Amino acid sequence: MKRYITLILVLFLLRIPVNATGQEKLVTLTFDDGPSGRFTARLLEGLEQRNVKATFLLCGYRMEQYPKLTQQIYEMGHEIGLHGYSHKTLQHTCRQGAEREIQKSMEFVPAGCKVTFFRSPGGLCSKDVVEVAKERGLSILHWSVDPKDWAIHEASTITNSVVSKIKNGDVILLHDMSDSSVEAALAIIDQLQAQGYRFVTASQLAAAKNIQLCPGREYRRFSS
Ligand SMILES: [Zn+2]
């Protein structure tokens, strides 16, 4: 009962409407590897038109390259997480390398932006990477739905792959790095909104599901 009351309170504070069963269908779209000039700009426009907030796992070297776009992502109310500075894989990375990848990315995050999540390139990270993320107060965000949009260039195939598998609390992995991915992201939103799903950021999804995020812990999806 206490847990239920806490959940309602969190939903109220986040201004998230609750349906009759208290089980609103919520998911989060996550975009890796950006920002990327024209694809991210087009995606942001589409998200705004649909009143959707998403989570962007940004590479440090790209934030450095596109500071205005990075600032725009933040100012439009989306969540920014880290995806390493150089996008090299981190499954064998030592402590010093992990500190460099995470710290150097932090330098390009907009002022005032709270970073909650780190996602390792390819989802692989060494114990040292997890440890450094934990020390920086970051949780590790994986995903539960992966349509492999980086390898498929047909938007309808990507869209169908996600829509056919989706469940309440899922974390969808996409990349704002191609026209087909952006087209698929917007079609996924249109189809799932028609089914009653609402799109929130990863942090909002965790809070709505009453999940207390712990630094260093790994998350694939958020279900209550
Ligand atoms: Zn990546």
CSV table of C-alpha atoms in Angstrom, one decimal, residues 12-220:
chain,number,residue,atom,x,y,z
A,12,PHE,CA,1.8,13.4,-9.6
A,13,LEU,CA,5.1,15.3,-9.2
A,14,LEU,CA,6.1,14.3,-12.7
A,15,ARG,CA,2.7,15.4,-14.0
A,16,ILE,CA,2.2,11.9,-15.4
A,17,PRO,CA,-1.5,11.0,-15.8
A,18,VAL,CA,-2.6,7.7,-14.2
A,19,ASN,CA,-5.3,5.5,-15.8
A,20,ALA,CA,-7.9,3.5,-14.0
A,21,THR,CA,-5.5,0.6,-13.2
A,22,GLY,CA,-2.5,2.9,-12.3
A,23,GLN,CA,-0.6,1.1,-15.1
A,24,GLU,CA,0.0,3.7,-17.8
A,25,LYS,CA,2.0,2.3,-20.7
A,26,LEU,CA,5.3,4.0,-20.7
A,27,VAL,CA,8.4,3.5,-22.7
A,28,THR,CA,11.6,5.4,-23.5
A,29,LEU,CA,13.3,5.9,-26.8
A,30,THR,CA,17.1,6.1,-26.5
A,31,PHE,CA,19.4,7.4,-29.2
A,32,ASP,CA,23.1,6.5,-29.3
A,33,ASP,CA,26.1,7.9,-31.0
A,34,GLY,CA,25.0,11.5,-31.7
A,35,PRO,CA,24.6,14.3,-32.0
A,36,SER,CA,24.8,14.2,-35.7
A,37,GLY,CA,24.1,17.4,-37.8
A,38,ARG,CA,21.0,17.0,-40.0
A,39,PHE,CA,19.7,13.7,-38.5
A,40,THR,CA,19.5,14.9,-34.9
A,41,ALA,CA,17.9,18.3,-36.0
A,42,ARG,CA,15.2,16.5,-38.0
A,43,LEU,CA,14.6,14.1,-35.1
A,44,LEU,CA,14.3,16.9,-32.5
A,45,GLU,CA,11.7,18.6,-34.7
A,46,GLY,CA,9.7,15.3,-35.0
A,47,LEU,CA,9.8,14.7,-31.3
A,48,GLU,CA,8.6,18.2,-30.5
A,49,GLN,CA,5.7,17.9,-32.9
A,50,ARG,CA,4.7,14.7,-31.1
A,51,ASN,CA,5.3,16.0,-27.6
A,52,VAL,CA,7.8,13.3,-26.9
A,53,LYS,CA,10.8,13.4,-24.5
A,54,ALA,CA,13.7,11.0,-25.3
A,55,THR,CA,17.1,10.0,-23.9
A,56,PHE,CA,20.2,10.8,-25.9
A,57,LEU,CA,23.4,8.9,-25.1
A,58,LEU,CA,25.9,11.2,-26.6
A,59,CYS,CA,29.5,10.8,-27.6
A,60,GLY,CA,32.0,13.3,-26.2
A,61,TYR,CA,33.7,14.0,-29.4
A,62,ARG,CA,30.4,14.7,-31.1
A,63,MET,CA,29.2,17.0,-28.3
A,64,GLU,CA,32.5,18.9,-28.8
A,65,GLN,CA,31.7,19.1,-32.6
A,66,TYR,CA,28.1,20.1,-32.2
A,67,PRO,CA,27.7,22.2,-29.0
A,68,LYS,CA,24.6,24.1,-30.2
A,69,LEU,CA,22.8,20.9,-31.0
A,70,THR,CA,23.8,19.4,-27.7
A,71,GLN,CA,22.5,22.5,-25.9
A,72,GLN,CA,19.3,22.3,-28.0
A,73,ILE,CA,18.7,18.6,-26.9
A,74,TYR,CA,19.0,19.7,-23.3
A,75,GLU,CA,16.8,22.8,-23.6
A,76,MET,CA,14.0,20.9,-25.3
A,77,GLY,CA,13.7,18.8,-22.2
A,78,HIS,CA,15.3,15.6,-23.4
A,79,GLU,CA,17.7,13.6,-21.1
A,80,ILE,CA,21.4,13.5,-21.9
A,81,GLY,CA,23.5,10.5,-20.9
A,82,LEU,CA,27.1,9.6,-21.8
A,83,HIS,CA,28.3,7.2,-24.4
A,84,GLY,CA,32.1,7.6,-24.0
A,85,TYR,CA,34.2,10.3,-25.5
A,86,SER,CA,35.7,8.4,-28.5
A,87,HIS,CA,33.1,5.6,-28.9
A,88,LYS,CA,35.8,2.9,-28.6
A,89,THR,CA,34.7,-0.3,-26.9
A,90,LEU,CA,35.4,-0.5,-23.2
A,91,GLN,CA,35.2,-4.1,-22.2
A,92,HIS,CA,38.9,-4.3,-21.6
A,93,THR,CA,39.5,-0.7,-20.5
A,94,CYS,CA,41.6,0.0,-17.4
A,95,ARG,CA,40.6,2.5,-14.7
A,96,GLN,CA,42.7,5.3,-16.2
A,97,GLY,CA,41.1,4.8,-19.6
A,98,ALA,CA,37.6,4.7,-18.1
A,99,GLU,CA,38.2,8.0,-16.2
A,100,ARG,CA,39.4,9.6,-19.4
A,101,GLU,CA,36.4,8.5,-21.5
A,102,ILE,CA,33.8,9.5,-18.9
A,103,GLN,CA,35.5,12.7,-17.6
A,104,LYS,CA,36.3,14.1,-21.0
A,105,SER,CA,32.7,13.6,-22.1
A,106,MET,CA,31.4,15.4,-19.0
A,107,GLU,CA,33.3,18.5,-20.1
A,108,PHE,CA,30.9,19.0,-23.1
A,109,VAL,CA,27.6,18.4,-21.3
A,110,PRO,CA,25.6,21.7,-21.1
A,111,ALA,CA,25.9,23.6,-17.9
A,112,GLY,CA,23.2,22.7,-15.4
A,113,CYS,CA,22.4,19.4,-17.1
A,114,LYS,CA,22.2,16.5,-14.7
A,115,VAL,CA,23.6,13.3,-16.1
A,116,THR,CA,22.2,10.1,-14.7
A,117,PHE,CA,23.2,7.4,-17.2
A,118,PHE,CA,26.2,6.0,-18.9
A,119,ARG,CA,25.9,3.6,-21.8
A,120,SER,CA,29.0,1.8,-23.0
A,121,PRO,CA,29.5,1.5,-26.8
A,122,GLY,CA,28.2,-1.9,-27.7
A,123,GLY,CA,26.9,-2.3,-24.2
A,124,LEU,CA,30.2,-3.9,-23.0
A,125,CYS,CA,32.2,-2.5,-20.1
A,126,SER,CA,35.0,-3.7,-17.9
A,127,LYS,CA,34.7,-3.7,-14.1
A,128,ASP,CA,36.8,-0.6,-14.0
A,129,VAL,CA,34.4,1.2,-16.2
A,130,VAL,CA,31.5,0.3,-14.0
A,131,GLU,CA,33.4,1.4,-10.9
A,132,VAL,CA,34.3,4.8,-12.4
A,133,ALA,CA,30.7,5.3,-13.5
A,134,LYS,CA,29.5,4.4,-10.0
A,135,GLU,CA,32.0,7.0,-8.5
A,136,ARG,CA,30.6,9.6,-10.8
A,137,GLY,CA,27.0,8.8,-9.7
A,138,LEU,CA,26.1,7.2,-13.0
A,139,SER,CA,23.9,4.2,-13.6
A,140,ILE,CA,24.5,1.9,-16.5
A,141,LEU,CA,21.7,2.0,-19.1
A,142,HIS,CA,21.4,-1.0,-21.5
A,143,TRP,CA,18.2,-1.6,-23.5
A,144,SER,CA,15.5,-4.2,-23.9
A,145,VAL,CA,14.4,-3.7,-27.6
A,146,ASP,CA,17.1,-3.5,-30.3
A,147,PRO,CA,15.9,-3.4,-33.9
A,148,LYS,CA,19.5,-3.1,-35.1
A,149,ASP,CA,18.7,0.1,-37.0
A,150,TRP,CA,22.4,0.7,-37.7
A,151,ALA,CA,22.4,-2.3,-40.0
A,152,ILE,CA,18.9,-2.1,-41.5
A,153,HIS,CA,18.1,0.7,-43.8
A,154,GLU,CA,14.4,0.1,-44.3
A,155,ALA,CA,12.4,2.3,-41.8
A,156,SER,CA,9.4,0.0,-42.0
A,157,THR,CA,11.4,-3.1,-41.0
A,158,ILE,CA,12.9,-1.2,-38.0
A,159,THR,CA,9.5,0.1,-37.0
A,160,ASN,CA,7.8,-3.3,-37.2
A,161,SER,CA,10.6,-5.0,-35.2
A,162,VAL,CA,10.0,-2.6,-32.3
A,163,VAL,CA,6.2,-2.3,-32.4
A,164,SER,CA,5.8,-6.2,-32.5
A,165,LYS,CA,7.9,-6.7,-29.4
A,166,ILE,CA,7.1,-3.7,-27.2
A,167,LYS,CA,6.1,-4.0,-23.6
A,168,ASN,CA,5.3,-1.5,-20.9
A,169,GLY,CA,8.6,-0.3,-19.4
A,170,ASP,CA,10.8,-1.1,-22.4
A,171,VAL,CA,14.0,0.8,-23.3
A,172,ILE,CA,14.2,1.1,-27.1
A,173,LEU,CA,17.7,1.4,-28.7
A,174,LEU,CA,18.0,3.5,-31.8
A,175,HIS,CA,20.7,5.7,-33.4
A,176,ASP,CA,20.1,9.3,-34.8
A,177,MET,CA,22.6,8.6,-37.5
A,178,SER,CA,20.6,7.9,-40.6
A,179,ASP,CA,17.4,9.0,-42.4
A,180,SER,CA,15.9,5.5,-41.9
A,181,SER,CA,16.4,5.5,-38.2
A,182,VAL,CA,14.8,8.9,-37.8
A,183,GLU,CA,11.9,7.9,-40.0
A,184,ALA,CA,11.5,4.7,-38.0
A,185,ALA,CA,11.6,6.5,-34.6
A,186,LEU,CA,8.8,8.9,-35.7
A,187,ALA,CA,6.7,6.0,-37.1
A,188,ILE,CA,7.3,4.0,-33.8
A,189,ILE,CA,6.0,7.0,-31.9
A,190,ASP,CA,2.9,7.4,-34.1
A,191,GLN,CA,2.0,3.7,-33.9
A,192,LEU,CA,2.6,3.2,-30.2
A,193,GLN,CA,0.9,6.5,-29.2
A,194,ALA,CA,-2.1,5.2,-31.1
A,195,GLN,CA,-1.9,2.1,-28.8
A,196,GLY,CA,-1.9,4.3,-25.7
A,197,TYR,CA,1.9,4.3,-25.0
A,198,ARG,CA,3.5,7.5,-23.7
A,199,PHE,CA,7.2,8.3,-24.3
A,200,VAL,CA,9.2,9.7,-21.4
A,201,THR,CA,12.9,9.9,-20.6
A,202,ALA,CA,14.7,7.0,-19.0
A,203,SER,CA,14.9,8.8,-15.6
A,204,GLN,CA,11.2,9.6,-15.8
A,205,LEU,CA,10.4,6.0,-16.7
A,206,ALA,CA,12.4,4.7,-13.7
A,207,ALA,CA,10.6,7.2,-11.4
A,208,ALA,CA,7.2,6.3,-12.8
A,209,LYS,CA,7.9,2.6,-12.1
A,210,ASN,CA,9.0,3.5,-8.6
A,211,ILE,CA,12.6,2.3,-9.3
A,212,GLN,CA,15.3,4.0,-7.3
A,213,LEU,CA,18.3,4.3,-9.5
A,214,CYS,CA,21.6,3.2,-8.0
A,215,PRO,CA,25.0,4.4,-9.4
A,216,GLY,CA,27.0,1.6,-10.9
A,217,ARG,CA,23.9,-0.7,-11.3
A,218,GLU,CA,22.9,-1.9,-14.7
A,219,TYR,CA,19.4,-1.4,-16.1
A,220,ARG,CA,17.8,-3.0,-19.2
